[in-house]
PDB file of C-alpha atoms in Angstrom:
ATOM      1  CA  MET J   1     -12.053 -39.702  27.203  1.00  0.00           C
ATOM      2  CA  ALA J   2     -15.881 -39.803  26.113  1.00  0.00           C
ATOM      3  CA  ILE J   3     -19.155 -39.344  28.279  1.00  0.00           C
ATOM      4  CA  GLU J   4     -22.823 -39.967  27.126  1.00  0.00           C
ATOM      5  CA  ASN J   5     -25.040 -37.559  27.699  1.00  0.00           C
ATOM      6  CA  ASP J   6     -28.676 -37.643  26.550  1.00  0.00           C
ATOM      7  CA  GLY J   7     -27.425 -39.842  23.882  1.00  0.00           C
ATOM      8  CA  LYS J   8     -24.596 -37.397  22.799  1.00  0.00           C
ATOM      9  CA  GLU J   9     -20.716 -37.872  22.966  1.00  0.00           C
ATOM     10  CA  ASN J  10     -18.931 -35.076  24.403  1.00  0.00           C
ATOM     11  CA  ASP J  11     -15.037 -34.620  24.590  1.00  0.00           C
ATOM     12  CA  VAL J  12     -13.681 -34.373  28.242  1.00  0.00           C
ATOM     13  CA  MET J  13     -10.426 -32.253  28.258  1.00  0.00           C
ATOM     14  CA  SER J  14      -7.959 -33.455  30.962  1.00  0.00           C
ATOM     15  CA  LYS J  15      -6.673 -30.489  33.116  1.00  0.00           C
ATOM     16  CA  GLU J  16      -3.560 -30.219  31.527  1.00  0.00           C
ATOM     17  CA  GLU J  17      -5.334 -29.694  27.910  1.00  0.00           C
ATOM     18  CA  ILE J  18      -7.284 -27.236  29.783  1.00  0.00           C
ATOM     19  CA  LEU J  19      -4.344 -25.310  31.285  1.00  0.00           C
ATOM     20  CA  ALA J  20      -2.543 -25.877  27.965  1.00  0.00           C
ATOM     21  CA  LYS J  21      -5.343 -24.007  26.393  1.00  0.00           C
ATOM     22  CA  SER J  22      -6.075 -21.210  28.595  1.00  0.00           C
ATOM     23  CA  ARG J  23      -1.870 -20.685  27.941  1.00  0.00           C
ATOM     24  CA  GLU J  24      -2.105 -20.509  24.214  1.00  0.00           C
ATOM     25  CA  GLU J  25      -5.296 -17.890  24.451  1.00  0.00           C
ATOM     26  CA  ASN J  26      -3.348 -15.441  27.038  1.00  0.00           C
ATOM     27  CA  LYS J  27       0.286 -15.613  25.468  1.00  0.00           C
ATOM     28  CA  HIS J  28      -0.613 -12.067  24.290  1.00  0.00           C
ATOM     29  CA  GLY J  29      -1.426 -10.939  28.034  1.00  0.00           C
ATOM     30  CA  ASP J  30      -5.047  -9.916  29.485  1.00  0.00           C
ATOM     31  CA  GLU J  31      -7.155  -7.882  27.363  1.00  0.00           C
ATOM     32  CA  ARG J  32      -7.192  -5.553  30.268  1.00  0.00           C
ATOM     33  CA  GLU J  33      -3.376  -5.090  30.365  1.00  0.00           C
ATOM     34  CA  GLN J  34      -3.587  -4.452  26.863  1.00  0.00           C
ATOM     35  CA  GLN J  35      -6.433  -1.815  26.676  1.00  0.00           C
ATOM     36  CA  SER J  36      -4.058  -0.098  29.541  1.00  0.00           C
ATOM     37  CA  ILE J  37      -1.029  -0.068  27.914  1.00  0.00           C
ATOM     38  CA  TYR J  38      -2.809   1.245  24.458  1.00  0.00           C
ATOM     39  CA  LYS J  39      -4.410   4.164  27.138  1.00  0.00           C
ATOM     40  CA  ALA J  40      -1.148   4.758  28.435  1.00  0.00           C
ATOM     41  CA  ALA J  41       0.841   4.874  25.208  1.00  0.00           C
ATOM     42  CA  TYR J  42      -2.080   7.348  23.763  1.00  0.00           C
ATOM     43  CA  ILE J  43      -1.731   9.524  27.007  1.00  0.00           C
ATOM     44  CA  ALA J  44       2.112   9.792  26.808  1.00  0.00           C
ATOM     45  CA  THR J  45       2.031  10.574  22.949  1.00  0.00           C
ATOM     46  CA  GLY J  46      -0.547  13.627  23.727  1.00  0.00           C
ATOM     47  CA  VAL J  47       1.824  15.039  26.649  1.00  0.00           C
ATOM     48  CA  GLY J  48       5.068  14.402  24.442  1.00  0.00           C
ATOM     49  CA  PHE J  49       3.549  16.328  21.601  1.00  0.00           C
ATOM     50  CA  LEU J  50       2.279  19.027  24.026  1.00  0.00           C
ATOM     51  CA  PHE J  51       6.022  19.433  25.270  1.00  0.00           C
ATOM     52  CA  TYR J  52       7.159  19.223  21.775  1.00  0.00           C
ATOM     53  CA  GLY J  53       4.899  21.815  20.721  1.00  0.00           C
ATOM     54  CA  ILE J  54       5.881  24.189  23.548  1.00  0.00           C
ATOM     55  CA  ILE J  55       9.775  23.416  23.493  1.00  0.00           C
ATOM     56  CA  SER J  56       9.243  24.251  19.768  1.00  0.00           C
ATOM     57  CA  LEU J  57       7.740  27.760  20.244  1.00  0.00           C
ATOM     58  CA  VAL J  58      10.266  28.556  22.543  1.00  0.00           C
ATOM     59  CA  LEU J  59      12.959  28.048  20.171  1.00  0.00           C
ATOM     60  CA  ALA J  60      11.320  29.893  17.757  1.00  0.00           C
ATOM     61  CA  LEU J  61      11.464  32.351  20.040  1.00  0.00           C
ATOM     62  CA  PHE J  62      15.051  32.713  20.112  1.00  0.00           C
ATOM     63  CA  ASP J  63      15.258  32.037  16.573  1.00  0.00           C
ATOM     64  CA  LYS J  64      16.875  28.683  17.603  1.00  0.00           C
ATOM     65  CA  HIS J  65      15.748  25.184  16.173  1.00  0.00           C
ATOM     66  CA  SER J  66      16.502  21.596  17.116  1.00  0.00           C
ATOM     67  CA  TYR J  67      16.933  18.684  14.274  1.00  0.00           C
ATOM     68  CA  GLU J  68      17.652  16.191  17.003  1.00  0.00           C
ATOM     69  CA  MET J  69      14.080  16.634  18.667  1.00  0.00           C
ATOM     70  CA  ASP J  70      12.554  16.715  15.575  1.00  0.00           C
ATOM     71  CA  ILE J  71      14.242  13.402  14.896  1.00  0.00           C
ATOM     72  CA  VAL J  72      13.757  11.369  18.112  1.00  0.00           C
ATOM     73  CA  THR J  73      10.025  12.825  18.418  1.00  0.00           C
ATOM     74  CA  PHE J  74       9.055  11.999  14.666  1.00  0.00           C
ATOM     75  CA  ALA J  75      10.950   8.514  14.881  1.00  0.00           C
ATOM     76  CA  ILE J  76       9.138   7.266  17.388  1.00  0.00           C
ATOM     77  CA  ILE J  77       5.809   8.619  16.892  1.00  0.00           C
ATOM     78  CA  GLY J  78       5.982   7.405  13.201  1.00  0.00           C
ATOM     79  CA  THR J  79       7.373   3.916  14.450  1.00  0.00           C
ATOM     80  CA  MET J  80       4.522   3.274  16.997  1.00  0.00           C
ATOM     81  CA  TYR J  81       2.035   4.706  14.693  1.00  0.00           C
ATOM     82  CA  THR J  82       2.516   2.470  12.095  1.00  0.00           C
ATOM     83  CA  ILE J  83       2.559  -0.502  14.015  1.00  0.00           C
ATOM     84  CA  TRP J  84      -0.498   0.725  15.418  1.00  0.00           C
ATOM     85  CA  GLY J  85      -2.118   1.190  11.738  1.00  0.00           C
ATOM     86  CA  ILE J  86      -0.435  -2.676  10.572  1.00  0.00           C
ATOM     87  CA  LYS J  87      -1.667  -4.201  14.005  1.00  0.00           C
ATOM     88  CA  THR J  88      -5.322  -2.727  14.138  1.00  0.00           C
ATOM     89  CA  THR J  89      -8.742  -3.047  12.573  1.00  0.00           C
ATOM     90  CA  LYS J  90      -9.978   0.210  13.838  1.00  0.00           C
ATOM     91  CA  LEU J  91      -8.760   3.614  12.548  1.00  0.00           C
ATOM     92  CA  LYS J  92      -6.264   1.527  10.021  1.00  0.00           C
ATOM     93  CA  PRO J  93      -5.994   4.382   7.432  1.00  0.00           C
ATOM     94  CA  PHE J  94      -6.060   7.285   9.978  1.00  0.00           C
ATOM     95  CA  PHE J  95      -2.709   5.774  12.097  1.00  0.00           C
ATOM     96  CA  LEU J  96      -1.179   4.490   8.573  1.00  0.00           C
ATOM     97  CA  ALA J  97      -1.379   8.308   7.320  1.00  0.00           C
ATOM     98  CA  ALA J  98      -0.050   9.595  10.621  1.00  0.00           C
ATOM     99  CA  GLY J  99       3.051   6.587  10.786  1.00  0.00           C
ATOM    100  CA  ILE J 100       3.571   7.904   7.035  1.00  0.00           C
ATOM    101  CA  VAL J 101       3.660  11.432   7.946  1.00  0.00           C
ATOM    102  CA  CYS J 102       5.602  11.010  10.833  1.00  0.00           C
ATOM    103  CA  ILE J 103       8.259   8.793   8.958  1.00  0.00           C
ATOM    104  CA  ALA J 104       8.080  11.400   6.209  1.00  0.00           C
ATOM    105  CA  ALA J 105       8.556  14.226   8.883  1.00  0.00           C
ATOM    106  CA  PHE J 106      11.819  12.011  10.363  1.00  0.00           C
ATOM    107  CA  VAL J 107      13.445  11.684   7.219  1.00  0.00           C
ATOM    108  CA  THR J 108      13.377  15.337   6.263  1.00  0.00           C
ATOM    109  CA  SER J 109      14.311  16.598   9.718  1.00  0.00           C
ATOM    110  CA  PHE J 110      17.209  13.952   9.554  1.00  0.00           C
ATOM    111  CA  VAL J 111      18.620  14.831   6.392  1.00  0.00           C
ATOM    112  CA  CYS J 112      18.356  18.785   7.432  1.00  0.00           C
ATOM    113  CA  TRP J 113      20.232  17.913  10.608  1.00  0.00           C
ATOM    114  CA  ILE J 114      23.154  16.232   8.432  1.00  0.00           C
ATOM    115  CA  LEU J 115      22.984  19.504   5.859  1.00  0.00           C
ATOM    116  CA  GLN J 116      23.199  21.631   8.804  1.00  0.00           C
ATOM    117  CA  LEU J 117      26.462  19.597  10.342  1.00  0.00           C
ATOM    118  CA  CYS J 118      27.823  19.867   6.772  1.00  0.00           C
ATOM    119  CA  GLY J 119      27.611  23.475   7.319  1.00  0.00           C
ATOM    120  CA  ILE J 120      25.107  23.399   3.950  1.00  0.00           C
ATOM    121  CA  GLY J 121      22.197  24.442   5.690  1.00  0.00           C
TER     122      GLY J 121
END
């Protein structure tokens, strides 16, 4: 449909077209929702690192080490930071570097755990 307004033609969208366009724009969720998910993940990461540090210190005091805890922690955080580094434009180098360091720590911990299981380490 076309309507003339001050000598200009404008396309008028139907209700269905407007709804389809709105659904397409919001298919990845509300921006406020995305920001709250990002903030929750950021806080959860901080809390996780805090408890990881506390547990590691306690284990060190008792001359013990848990490669399993390292493996899980570094796998989760390395994956999360790497994905953030790929998907974001802000702080891309920081997130990619942190992700790569955590993935390297994951691989190292995993190899040490396998060696420990084999009685080598």
